[in-house]
Coordinates of C-alpha atoms in Angstrom, one line a residue:
Chain A
X1 CA -14.7 -28.1 -7.2
X2 CA -14.0 -29.0 -3.6
X3 CA -11.3 -26.4 -3.3
X4 CA -13.4 -23.9 -5.2
X5 CA -16.1 -24.2 -2.5
X6 CA -13.6 -23.7 0.3
X7 CA -12.2 -20.7 -1.6
X8 CA -15.7 -19.1 -1.8
X9 CA -16.5 -19.9 1.9
X10 CA -13.2 -18.3 2.9
X11 CA -13.9 -15.3 0.8
X12 CA -17.3 -14.9 2.4
X13 CA -15.9 -15.2 5.9
X14 CA -13.2 -12.6 5.1
X15 CA -15.7 -10.2 3.6
X16 CA -18.0 -10.5 6.6
X17 CA -15.1 -9.8 8.9
X18 CA -14.5 -6.7 6.8
X19 CA -18.1 -5.6 7.0
X20 CA -18.1 -5.9 10.8
X21 CA -14.9 -3.9 11.2
X22 CA -16.2 -1.2 8.7
X23 CA -19.6 -0.9 10.4
X24 CA -17.9 -0.6 13.7
X25 CA -16.2 2.5 12.3
X26 CA -19.5 3.8 11.0
X27 CA -18.3 3.9 7.4
X28 CA -20.8 4.5 4.6
X29 CA -22.1 1.9 2.1
X30 CA -19.2 2.4 -0.3
X31 CA -16.6 2.3 2.5
X32 CA -18.1 -0.9 3.9
X33 CA -18.0 -2.5 0.5
X34 CA -14.3 -1.5 -0.1
X35 CA -13.2 -2.7 3.3
X36 CA -15.0 -6.1 2.7
X37 CA -13.4 -6.3 -0.7
X38 CA -10.0 -5.5 0.5
X39 CA -10.2 -7.9 3.5
X40 CA -11.2 -10.8 1.1
X41 CA -8.9 -10.0 -1.8
X42 CA -6.1 -7.9 -0.4
X43 CA -3.7 -10.7 0.5
X44 CA -4.0 -12.4 -2.9
X45 CA -3.7 -9.0 -4.7
X46 CA -0.5 -8.1 -2.9
X47 CA 0.8 -11.7 -3.6
X48 CA 0.1 -11.2 -7.3
X49 CA 1.7 -7.8 -7.5
X50 CA 4.8 -9.1 -5.7
X51 CA 5.3 -11.9 -8.1
X52 CA 4.1 -10.0 -11.2
X53 CA 1.1 -12.2 -11.9
X54 CA -1.1 -9.5 -13.4
X55 CA -3.9 -8.6 -13.9
X56 CA -4.3 -9.8 -10.3
X57 CA -6.6 -12.7 -9.7
X58 CA -9.9 -10.9 -8.8
X59 CA -9.6 -9.1 -12.1
X60 CA -9.6 -12.3 -14.0
X61 CA -12.3 -14.1 -12.0
X62 CA -15.4 -11.9 -11.6
X63 CA -16.8 -14.5 -9.2
X64 CA -14.9 -12.8 -6.3
X65 CA -16.4 -9.3 -6.9
X66 CA -19.9 -10.9 -7.2
X67 CA -19.5 -13.1 -4.1
X68 CA -18.3 -10.2 -2.1
X69 CA -21.1 -7.8 -3.3
X70 CA -23.8 -10.3 -2.3
X71 CA -22.0 -11.0 1.0
X72 CA -21.9 -7.3 1.8
X73 CA -25.6 -6.8 1.1
X74 CA -26.7 -9.8 3.2
X75 CA -24.3 -8.8 6.0
X76 CA -25.6 -5.3 6.3
X77 CA -29.2 -6.6 6.3
X78 CA -28.5 -9.3 8.8
X79 CA -25.8 -7.6 10.9
X80 CA -27.5 -8.4 14.2
X81 CA -27.9 -12.1 13.4
X82 CA -24.2 -12.3 12.4
X83 CA -23.3 -12.1 16.1
X84 CA -24.9 -15.6 16.6
X85 CA -22.8 -17.0 13.8
X86 CA -19.5 -16.1 15.4
X87 CA -18.3 -19.7 15.7
X88 CA -19.3 -20.6 12.2
X89 CA -17.5 -17.5 10.9
X90 CA -14.4 -18.3 12.9
X91 CA -14.4 -21.8 11.4
X92 CA -14.8 -20.5 7.8
X93 CA -12.1 -17.9 8.4
X94 CA -9.8 -20.7 9.7
X95 CA -10.5 -22.9 6.8
X96 CA -10.0 -19.9 4.6
X97 CA -6.5 -19.1 5.9
X98 CA -5.6 -22.7 5.5
X99 CA -6.5 -22.8 1.9
X100 CA -5.3 -19.3 1.1
X101 CA -1.8 -20.1 2.5
X102 CA -1.6 -23.1 0.2
X103 CA -2.8 -21.2 -2.8
X104 CA -0.1 -18.7 -2.2
X105 CA 2.6 -21.4 -1.8
X106 CA 1.5 -23.1 -5.0
X107 CA 1.7 -19.7 -6.9
X108 CA 5.2 -19.2 -5.5
X109 CA 6.3 -22.6 -6.6
X110 CA 4.9 -21.9 -10.1
X111 CA 7.3 -19.0 -10.5
X112 CA 10.2 -21.1 -9.1
X113 CA 10.6 -19.3 -5.7
X114 CA 12.5 -21.0 -2.9
X115 CA 10.4 -22.8 -0.2
X116 CA 11.1 -20.2 2.5
X117 CA 9.9 -17.5 0.1
X118 CA 6.8 -19.6 -0.8
X119 CA 5.9 -19.9 2.8
X120 CA 6.2 -16.1 3.2
X121 CA 4.0 -15.7 0.1
X122 CA 1.4 -18.1 1.5
X123 CA 1.3 -16.2 4.8
X124 CA 0.9 -12.9 2.9
X125 CA -2.0 -14.4 0.9
X126 CA -3.7 -15.5 4.1
X127 CA -3.0 -12.6 6.4
X128 CA -2.5 -9.4 4.5
X129 CA -6.1 -8.8 3.6
X130 CA -6.7 -8.2 7.2
X131 CA -3.6 -6.1 7.5
X132 CA -4.7 -3.7 4.7
X133 CA -8.2 -3.7 6.2
X134 CA -6.8 -2.4 9.5
X135 CA -4.6 0.1 7.8
X136 CA -7.6 1.6 5.9
X137 CA -9.6 1.7 9.2
X138 CA -6.7 3.6 10.9
X139 CA -5.8 0.8 13.3
X140 CA -2.6 -1.0 14.0
X141 CA -3.1 -4.4 12.3
X142 CA -4.8 -6.7 14.8
X143 CA -2.6 -9.7 13.9
X144 CA 0.5 -7.7 14.9
X145 CA -0.9 -7.3 18.4
X146 CA -3.0 -10.0 19.9
X147 CA -0.3 -12.6 20.4
X148 CA -2.6 -15.0 18.8
X149 CA -1.5 -18.0 16.7
X150 CA -2.7 -16.8 13.3
X151 CA 0.1 -16.1 11.0
X152 CA 2.1 -18.6 13.0
X153 CA -0.3 -21.3 12.0
X154 CA 0.2 -20.4 8.3
X155 CA 3.9 -20.5 8.7
X156 CA 3.8 -23.9 10.4
X157 CA 1.4 -25.3 7.8
X158 CA 3.7 -24.0 5.0
X159 CA 6.7 -25.7 6.7
X160 CA 4.8 -28.9 7.0
X161 CA 3.9 -28.9 3.4
X162 CA 7.6 -28.8 2.4
X163 CA 8.4 -31.6 4.9
X164 CA 5.5 -33.7 3.6
X165 CA 6.4 -33.5 -0.1
X166 CA 9.9 -34.7 0.9
X167 CA 8.3 -37.9 2.3
X168 CA 6.9 -40.4 -0.2
X169 CA 3.6 -38.5 -0.2
X170 CA 1.5 -37.6 -3.2
X171 CA 1.4 -33.8 -3.7
X172 CA -2.4 -33.7 -3.2
X173 CA -2.1 -35.4 0.2
X174 CA 0.7 -33.0 1.3
X175 CA -1.5 -30.1 0.2
X176 CA -4.5 -31.3 2.1
X177 CA -2.3 -32.3 5.1
X178 CA -0.8 -28.8 5.3
X179 CA -4.3 -27.2 5.3
X180 CA -5.4 -29.5 8.1
X181 CA -2.3 -28.6 10.1
X182 CA -3.0 -24.9 9.8
X183 CA -6.7 -25.4 10.8
X184 CA -5.8 -27.7 13.7
X185 CA -3.0 -25.5 14.9
X186 CA -5.3 -22.4 15.0
X187 CA -8.2 -24.2 16.6
X188 CA -6.1 -25.8 19.3
X189 CA -4.4 -22.5 20.0
X190 CA -7.7 -20.8 20.4
X191 CA -9.1 -23.7 22.6
X192 CA -6.1 -23.9 24.9
X193 CA -5.3 -20.2 24.8
X194 CA -1.8 -20.7 23.3
X195 CA 0.0 -17.5 22.4
X196 CA 3.3 -16.3 21.0
X197 CA 6.0 -15.9 23.6
X198 CA 5.9 -12.5 25.3
X199 CA 8.9 -10.5 24.3
X200 CA 8.4 -7.8 26.9
X201 CA 9.3 -9.8 30.1
X202 CA 11.8 -7.3 31.4
X203 CA 9.2 -4.7 31.9
X204 CA 7.2 -6.3 34.7
Chain B
X1 CA -5.1 17.6 -26.8
X2 CA -8.4 18.3 -25.3
X3 CA -8.2 15.3 -23.0
X4 CA -4.6 16.2 -22.2
X5 CA -5.7 19.6 -20.9
X6 CA -8.4 18.0 -18.7
X7 CA -5.9 15.5 -17.5
X8 CA -3.5 18.2 -16.4
X9 CA -6.3 20.3 -14.8
X10 CA -7.4 17.2 -12.9
X11 CA -3.8 16.5 -11.8
X12 CA -3.5 20.1 -10.6
X13 CA -6.8 19.9 -8.6
X14 CA -5.8 16.6 -7.0
X15 CA -2.3 17.9 -6.1
X16 CA -3.8 21.0 -4.6
X17 CA -6.2 18.9 -2.5
X18 CA -3.1 17.0 -1.3
X19 CA -1.2 20.2 -0.4
X20 CA -4.2 21.4 1.6
X21 CA -4.6 18.2 3.6
X22 CA -0.8 17.9 4.2
X23 CA -0.5 21.5 5.4
X24 CA -3.4 20.9 7.7
X25 CA -1.3 18.2 9.2
X26 CA 1.7 20.5 9.5
X27 CA 3.9 18.3 7.3
X28 CA 7.2 19.6 6.1
X29 CA 8.0 20.6 2.5
X30 CA 9.0 17.1 1.5
X31 CA 5.9 15.6 3.2
X32 CA 3.6 18.1 1.4
X33 CA 5.2 17.3 -1.9
X34 CA 4.8 13.5 -1.4
X35 CA 1.1 13.8 -0.3
X36 CA 0.4 16.1 -3.3
X37 CA 2.1 13.6 -5.6
X38 CA 0.4 10.6 -4.2
X39 CA -3.1 12.3 -4.3
X40 CA -2.6 13.1 -8.0
X41 CA -0.9 9.9 -9.2
X42 CA -1.8 7.2 -6.6
X43 CA -5.0 6.0 -8.3
X44 CA -3.3 5.6 -11.6
X45 CA -0.3 4.0 -10.0
X46 CA -2.4 1.4 -8.2
X47 CA -4.3 0.7 -11.4
X48 CA -1.1 0.2 -13.4
X49 CA 0.4 -2.1 -10.7
X50 CA -2.9 -4.1 -10.6
X51 CA -2.9 -4.8 -14.3
X52 CA 0.9 -5.0 -14.7
X53 CA 1.3 -1.9 -16.9
X54 CA 4.8 -1.1 -15.7
X55 CA 6.8 1.1 -15.4
X56 CA 3.7 3.0 -14.1
X57 CA 2.4 5.9 -16.1
X58 CA 4.0 8.8 -14.1
X59 CA 7.4 7.2 -14.7
X60 CA 6.9 7.3 -18.4
X61 CA 5.4 10.8 -18.7
X62 CA 7.6 13.3 -16.7
X63 CA 4.9 15.9 -17.3
X64 CA 3.1 14.7 -14.2
X65 CA 6.1 15.1 -11.8
X66 CA 6.7 18.6 -13.3
X67 CA 3.1 19.7 -13.1
X68 CA 2.8 18.5 -9.5
X69 CA 6.1 20.2 -8.5
X70 CA 5.0 23.5 -9.9
X71 CA 1.6 23.1 -8.4
X72 CA 3.1 22.4 -4.9
X73 CA 5.3 25.5 -5.1
X74 CA 2.4 27.8 -6.1
X75 CA 0.0 26.2 -3.7
X76 CA 2.3 26.8 -0.7
X77 CA 2.9 30.4 -1.7
X78 CA -0.7 31.2 -2.4
X79 CA -2.2 28.9 0.3
X80 CA -4.5 31.7 1.6
X81 CA -5.8 32.6 -1.8
X82 CA -6.7 29.0 -2.5
X83 CA -9.6 29.2 -0.1
X84 CA -11.3 31.6 -2.5
X85 CA -10.9 29.2 -5.3
X86 CA -12.8 26.4 -3.6
X87 CA -15.5 26.2 -6.2
X88 CA -13.1 26.3 -9.1
X89 CA -11.0 23.5 -7.5
X90 CA -14.2 21.4 -6.8
X91 CA -15.1 21.8 -10.5
X92 CA -11.6 20.8 -11.6
X93 CA -11.6 17.8 -9.2
X94 CA -15.0 16.7 -10.6
X95 CA -13.9 17.0 -14.2
X96 CA -10.7 15.1 -13.1
X97 CA -12.6 12.1 -11.6
X98 CA -14.8 12.0 -14.7
X99 CA -11.8 11.8 -17.0
X100 CA -9.7 9.5 -14.7
X101 CA -12.5 7.0 -14.4
X102 CA -12.7 6.7 -18.2
X103 CA -8.9 6.5 -18.6
X104 CA -9.0 3.6 -16.1
X105 CA -11.8 1.9 -18.0
X106 CA -10.0 2.2 -21.3
X107 CA -6.9 0.8 -19.8
X108 CA -8.9 -2.2 -18.5
X109 CA -10.5 -2.8 -21.9
X110 CA -7.0 -2.7 -23.5
X111 CA -6.0 -5.7 -21.4
X112 CA -9.3 -7.5 -22.1
X113 CA -10.9 -7.2 -18.7
X114 CA -14.7 -7.7 -18.3
X115 CA -16.9 -4.5 -18.1
X116 CA -17.5 -4.9 -14.3
X117 CA -13.8 -5.2 -13.6
X118 CA -13.1 -2.2 -15.9
X119 CA -15.6 -0.1 -13.9
X120 CA -13.8 -1.1 -10.7
X121 CA -10.5 -0.2 -12.3
X122 CA -11.9 3.2 -13.4
X123 CA -13.2 3.9 -9.9
X124 CA -9.8 2.9 -8.4
X125 CA -8.0 5.3 -10.8
X126 CA -10.3 8.2 -9.9
X127 CA -10.7 7.6 -6.1
X128 CA -7.6 5.8 -4.7
X129 CA -5.2 8.7 -4.9
X130 CA -7.3 10.3 -2.1
X131 CA -7.5 7.0 -0.3
X132 CA -3.7 6.6 -0.2
X133 CA -3.4 10.4 0.8
X134 CA -5.6 9.8 3.8
X135 CA -3.8 6.6 4.8
X136 CA -0.5 8.5 4.8
X137 CA -2.0 11.3 6.8
X138 CA -3.3 8.8 9.4
X139 CA -7.0 9.3 8.7
X140 CA -9.8 7.0 7.7
X141 CA -10.3 7.7 3.9
X142 CA -12.8 10.5 3.6
X143 CA -14.6 8.9 0.7
X144 CA -15.4 5.9 3.0
X145 CA -17.2 8.1 5.5
X146 CA -19.0 11.2 4.2
X147 CA -21.9 9.4 2.5
X148 CA -21.2 11.7 -0.4
X149 CA -21.8 10.7 -4.0
X150 CA -18.2 10.5 -5.2
X151 CA -17.1 6.9 -6.0
X152 CA -20.8 6.3 -6.8
X153 CA -20.7 8.9 -9.6
X154 CA -17.7 7.1 -11.1
X155 CA -19.5 3.7 -10.9
X156 CA -22.6 5.2 -12.5
X157 CA -20.6 6.8 -15.2
X158 CA -18.7 3.6 -15.9
X159 CA -22.0 1.7 -16.2
X160 CA -23.4 4.3 -18.6
X161 CA -20.4 3.9 -20.8
X162 CA -21.0 0.2 -21.3
X163 CA -24.7 0.9 -21.9
X164 CA -23.9 3.7 -24.4
X165 CA -21.5 1.7 -26.5
X166 CA -24.2 -1.0 -26.8
X167 CA -26.4 1.6 -28.4
X168 CA -25.5 2.7 -32.0
X169 CA -23.1 5.4 -30.6
X170 CA -19.7 6.2 -31.7
X171 CA -17.1 5.2 -29.0
X172 CA -15.9 8.8 -28.6
X173 CA -19.5 10.0 -27.9
X174 CA -19.9 7.2 -25.3
X175 CA -16.6 8.2 -23.7
X176 CA -17.6 11.9 -23.5
X177 CA -21.1 11.0 -22.5
X178 CA -19.9 8.9 -19.6
X179 CA -17.6 11.7 -18.4
X180 CA -20.5 14.2 -18.5
X181 CA -22.7 11.7 -16.5
X182 CA -20.0 11.5 -13.8
X183 CA -19.7 15.3 -13.6
X184 CA -23.4 15.9 -13.7
X185 CA -24.1 13.2 -11.1
X186 CA -21.6 14.6 -8.6
X187 CA -22.6 18.2 -9.1
X188 CA -26.3 17.5 -8.8
X189 CA -25.7 15.4 -5.7
X190 CA -23.7 18.2 -4.1
X191 CA -26.3 20.8 -5.1
X192 CA -29.3 18.8 -3.8
X193 CA -27.5 17.1 -0.9
X194 CA -28.1 13.6 -2.2
X195 CA -26.2 10.9 -0.2
X196 CA -25.8 7.2 -0.1
X197 CA -28.5 5.4 1.8
X198 CA -27.8 5.3 5.5
X199 CA -27.0 1.7 6.6
X200 CA -27.3 2.3 10.3
X201 CA -31.0 3.0 10.7
X202 CA -31.5 0.6 13.5
X203 CA -29.5 2.7 15.9
X204 CA -31.6 5.8 16.1
Chain C
X1 CA 31.5 -7.7 -2.5
X2 CA 32.1 -4.2 -1.0
X3 CA 28.6 -3.1 -2.1
X4 CA 27.1 -6.3 -0.8
X5 CA 28.5 -5.7 2.7
X6 CA 27.1 -2.1 2.7
X7 CA 23.8 -3.5 1.5
X8 CA 23.6 -6.0 4.4
X9 CA 24.7 -3.4 6.9
X10 CA 22.0 -1.0 5.7
X11 CA 19.4 -3.8 5.8
X12 CA 20.4 -4.6 9.4
X13 CA 20.2 -0.9 10.4
X14 CA 16.8 -0.6 8.8
X15 CA 15.5 -3.8 10.4
X16 CA 16.7 -2.6 13.8
X17 CA 14.9 0.7 13.4
X18 CA 11.8 -1.4 12.6
X19 CA 12.2 -3.5 15.7
X20 CA 12.6 -0.4 17.9
X21 CA 9.4 1.3 16.5
X22 CA 7.4 -2.0 16.7
X23 CA 8.5 -2.7 20.3
X24 CA 7.6 0.8 21.2
X25 CA 4.1 0.0 20.0
X26 CA 4.1 -3.2 22.1
X27 CA 3.5 -5.4 19.0
X28 CA 3.9 -9.2 19.4
X29 CA 6.8 -11.3 18.0
X30 CA 5.1 -11.7 14.5
X31 CA 4.3 -7.9 14.4
X32 CA 7.9 -7.0 15.3
X33 CA 9.2 -9.3 12.6
X34 CA 6.9 -7.9 9.9
X35 CA 7.7 -4.3 10.8
X36 CA 11.4 -5.0 10.7
X37 CA 11.0 -6.8 7.4
X38 CA 8.9 -4.0 5.9
X39 CA 11.3 -1.3 7.1
X40 CA 14.2 -3.0 5.5
X41 CA 12.7 -4.2 2.3
X42 CA 9.6 -2.0 1.7
X43 CA 11.4 0.7 -0.3
X44 CA 12.9 -1.8 -2.7
X45 CA 9.7 -3.8 -2.9
X46 CA 7.7 -0.7 -3.9
X47 CA 10.4 0.2 -6.4
X48 CA 10.3 -3.2 -8.0
X49 CA 6.4 -3.2 -8.2
X50 CA 6.4 0.3 -9.8
X51 CA 8.8 -0.7 -12.6
X52 CA 7.5 -4.3 -12.9
X53 CA 10.7 -6.0 -11.8
X54 CA 9.0 -9.1 -10.4
X55 CA 9.2 -11.3 -8.4
X56 CA 10.5 -8.4 -6.2
X57 CA 14.2 -8.5 -5.1
X58 CA 13.8 -10.1 -1.6
X59 CA 11.9 -13.0 -3.2
X60 CA 14.9 -13.8 -5.4
X61 CA 17.6 -13.2 -2.8
X62 CA 16.8 -15.2 0.4
X63 CA 19.8 -13.5 2.1
X64 CA 17.4 -10.6 3.0
X65 CA 14.9 -12.7 4.8
X66 CA 17.6 -14.5 6.7
X67 CA 19.6 -11.4 7.6
X68 CA 16.4 -9.7 8.9
X69 CA 15.3 -12.8 10.9
X70 CA 18.7 -13.0 12.7
X71 CA 18.6 -9.2 13.2
X72 CA 15.2 -9.4 14.8
X73 CA 16.1 -12.2 17.2
X74 CA 19.3 -10.4 18.3
X75 CA 17.6 -7.0 18.6
X76 CA 14.8 -8.4 20.8
X77 CA 17.4 -10.1 23.1
X78 CA 19.7 -7.1 23.3
X79 CA 17.1 -4.3 23.0
X80 CA 18.5 -2.4 26.0
X81 CA 22.0 -2.5 24.7
X82 CA 20.8 -1.1 21.4
X83 CA 20.3 2.3 23.0
X84 CA 24.1 2.6 23.4
X85 CA 24.6 1.9 19.7
X86 CA 22.5 4.8 18.5
X87 CA 25.3 6.5 16.8
X88 CA 26.6 3.4 15.1
X89 CA 23.0 2.6 13.9
X90 CA 22.6 6.1 12.6
X91 CA 25.8 5.8 10.7
X92 CA 24.7 2.4 9.2
X93 CA 21.3 3.9 8.4
X94 CA 23.0 6.8 6.6
X95 CA 25.3 4.6 4.6
X96 CA 22.2 2.5 3.9
X97 CA 20.2 5.3 2.4
X98 CA 23.2 6.3 0.3
X99 CA 23.6 2.9 -1.2
X100 CA 19.8 2.2 -1.5
X101 CA 19.3 5.5 -3.4
X102 CA 22.0 4.5 -6.0
X103 CA 20.6 1.0 -6.3
X104 CA 17.2 2.5 -7.1
X105 CA 18.7 4.9 -9.6
X106 CA 20.6 2.1 -11.4
X107 CA 17.5 0.0 -11.6
X108 CA 15.6 2.9 -13.1
X109 CA 18.4 3.4 -15.7
X110 CA 18.3 -0.3 -16.5
X111 CA 14.6 0.1 -17.6
X112 CA 15.4 3.3 -19.6
X113 CA 13.7 5.8 -17.2
X114 CA 14.6 9.5 -17.4
X115 CA 17.1 10.9 -14.8
X116 CA 14.4 12.8 -12.9
X117 CA 12.3 9.6 -12.6
X118 CA 15.4 7.6 -11.6
X119 CA 16.1 10.1 -8.8
X120 CA 12.5 9.7 -7.6
X121 CA 12.9 5.9 -7.8
X122 CA 16.2 6.0 -5.8
X123 CA 14.5 8.2 -3.1
X124 CA 11.6 5.8 -2.9
X125 CA 14.0 2.9 -2.5
X126 CA 15.8 4.6 0.4
X127 CA 12.9 6.2 2.2
X128 CA 9.7 4.3 1.7
X129 CA 10.5 1.3 3.9
X130 CA 10.2 3.8 6.8
X131 CA 7.1 5.3 5.3
X132 CA 5.3 1.9 5.1
X133 CA 6.6 1.0 8.6
X134 CA 5.0 4.2 10.0
X135 CA 1.7 3.5 8.1
X136 CA 1.5 0.0 9.6
X137 CA 2.2 1.5 13.1
X138 CA -0.5 4.0 12.6
X139 CA 1.7 7.1 12.6
X140 CA 2.1 9.8 10.1
X141 CA 5.5 9.0 8.4
X142 CA 8.2 10.6 10.4
X143 CA 10.1 11.7 7.3
X144 CA 7.1 13.8 6.3
X145 CA 7.3 15.7 9.6
X146 CA 10.6 16.3 11.2
X147 CA 11.9 18.8 8.7
X148 CA 15.1 16.8 8.7
X149 CA 17.4 16.4 5.7
X150 CA 16.7 12.8 4.9
X151 CA 14.9 12.4 1.6
X152 CA 16.5 15.7 0.6
X153 CA 20.0 14.1 0.9
X154 CA 18.9 11.3 -1.4
X155 CA 17.5 13.7 -4.0
X156 CA 20.7 15.8 -3.8
X157 CA 22.9 12.7 -4.2
X158 CA 20.8 11.5 -7.1
X159 CA 21.2 14.9 -8.9
X160 CA 25.0 14.8 -8.2
X161 CA 25.2 11.4 -9.9
X162 CA 23.7 12.7 -13.1
X163 CA 26.0 15.7 -13.0
X164 CA 29.1 13.6 -12.3
X165 CA 28.5 11.2 -15.1
X166 CA 28.3 14.1 -17.5
X167 CA 31.8 15.1 -16.5
X168 CA 34.6 12.9 -17.7
X169 CA 34.2 10.5 -14.7
X170 CA 34.1 6.8 -14.7
X171 CA 30.6 5.5 -13.8
X172 CA 31.9 3.7 -10.7
X173 CA 33.4 7.0 -9.4
X174 CA 30.2 8.9 -10.0
X175 CA 28.3 6.1 -8.2
X176 CA 30.6 6.2 -5.2
X177 CA 30.7 10.0 -5.3
X178 CA 26.9 10.2 -5.1
X179 CA 26.8 7.9 -2.2
X180 CA 29.4 10.0 -0.4
X181 CA 27.4 13.2 -1.1
X182 CA 24.3 11.6 0.4
X183 CA 26.1 10.5 3.5
X184 CA 28.0 13.8 3.9
X185 CA 24.8 15.9 3.4
X186 CA 22.9 14.0 6.0
X187 CA 25.7 13.9 8.6
X188 CA 26.4 17.6 8.1
X189 CA 22.7 18.4 8.4
X190 CA 22.5 16.5 11.6
X191 CA 25.6 18.1 13.0
X192 CA 24.7 21.6 12.2
X193 CA 20.9 21.2 12.6
X194 CA 20.1 22.2 9.1
X195 CA 16.4 21.6 8.2
X196 CA 14.1 22.1 5.3
X197 CA 12.7 25.7 5.1
X198 CA 9.6 26.2 7.2
X199 CA 6.6 26.6 5.0
X200 CA 4.3 27.8 7.8
X201 CA 5.9 31.2 8.6
X202 CA 2.7 33.2 8.2
X203 CA 1.2 31.6 11.3
X204 CA 3.5 33.0 14.0

C-alpha cells in the first residue's frame, strides 16, 4: 500500500512534467496526453519489452492510464498554478525515480539477471520515460546534457542495494535504504550544485 | 478476403505517405524505403512488441515487405502524379486507420486486455507508424500538433465497438460498424473543419 | 573464439563512433555513455525485441556492458588521438557490420523466418544502432541520407548467403563468404565512390 502510493505520486509527477514540456511545444490535447503518458510509463514499458514481460505493465494495470488521464486534465486546467508547485513536483519526481529504480531492479532479479544488468534496468525504468518524451518533442534528451546528478543517483542507489543485501540486512530494509540513497543523493546534488565531471576540459 | 484487401490498401496508403515525407527530406533510396516501411508497419510492430506477440506481424507475413517494396518503387517513379491522387490517398489512409484500429483492438482482446487498454492498443496500431516516421525524420509527430481529428476518430470508433457489442449485435457487425464510425468521423471532421478543443485559450 | 573477437572489435568500433557523435553534441558523461551503448547494442536489441528473444542479448552477456564502459573511458581520454585512427575504426566498423548482419540472419533462421525477413533482420542488427544513436542526438539518421553503400552492403551480403547455401557449400563457408562480401562491397564502394542511384534527378 505504501509503495503503491509512492508509485502513483511518482506517476503523477512524471505525467505533469510531460504536460509542461508538451504545452511548451504547443502540442494539441492528444499530443499533450501522449507525451504525459510516455513520460510516466515509457521507462517501465521499455524495461518490460527488454526483458519480455508482456503485455507491458500499464496494459495490465489500468490504474496508470486513469491516473495519467486525470492528471492531464487537471494539469491543463491549473497550468499556471503548477509553477508554484515546482518544489513539490521536484520532490515527487525524486521520490518517483527512487522507487522506479528499485522496481526495475526487482524485475531484473525476478528474471535472474546479474546485478550490473539489474542496475541498468532500474536506471532505464527511472530515466527513459523522460528520454522518450524528449525524443518525441524533437529535443536531445535533457538528462544527457545538463550534467546533473539524475541517472547517476539511480546508479548509485542500485549499487547500494546490492551492497546492503550482502550485509546482514533484511531485503525490505535494503530496498528502502536504496530508495533513500537515491533521493538523498539527488537532493544533495541539487542543493550543493554537484555535477558530473566535465569531459571537455581541453577546449577552454 | 475483404479485410485483406483493405489491409493492403491501407498499407499502400501509409507507405506512400512515408515516401512523400522522406522525399521531402531528400533522403536517399534506402532512407525512403525505411521511412515507407516504418510508416506502414510501425504501429503494428509497436503493438506486437507491447503485447509480446513475436516475431512481429510483418516478419510472419512477407506480403507486407513485398507490397511496400513495390509501392516505394512506383511512388518514386510516379512521384509527380501522386499529387493528383491526394484525395484517393486520403481515403485509403482513412480506411486504413479504421481497419488498423480494429485489428489492434482484436489483438488486445485475444490476450485478454481490458476494453480501455484495447482501445489504446488499436489507436497505437493506427497512429504510431506515422509517429515513428516523424521521429526518424526529425520532426515533432504531426498528429500531436495539427489539432486534427485523427487519433480521436480511432478512440471514438474503439469506444463504439465496445458499446455495439453490448447491444444485441453480431460481433462482425460491431466490427464493421466501428470501422465505419472511424471513417465517417474523420471525413466529417475534415469536411467541416472540426478540431480538438484549443487548450491554450489564456494566451490570446 | 574467432567470431567472438570480431564481435568485440565491432562493438568497440560502434561504441567509439557513438562517443564521437555524442561529444560533438557536447553531451555530459552519462549522455556519452548511453549514446555509445545504444550505438553498439541498439541494432541487436531491436532485433531481439522484434523476434521476442528476451531478455535481450546484452542483458545476458555482461561482456558488452563492460567492453563499452572501458571503450567510453578510453575514448574520452584519448579523443584527440582517435582522429588518427579513422581508417582503423572504419575497418573495424566494416568488419562489425559484416558480422552483425550474419548474426542477425542466423537468429532469424533459428526462429524459422523466411530468407527475405532474415536479411531484413540482419540489416537491422547491423544498421539500427546508428539509427537510434542519431534519433537520440536529434539528427536524421545518417544512413538515410548520405547515399553511401552501407545498409546496401548488408542486404547484398545477406542475399549472397542464401545463394551460397543453395550451392554445395558448407554452412560455415557461406557464413564467412557473406561477411567477406559485405566487407568487400563497402570498402570498394568507399574506394570508388559508388553510391545509391539518385532518385531526385528531375529537380536539376
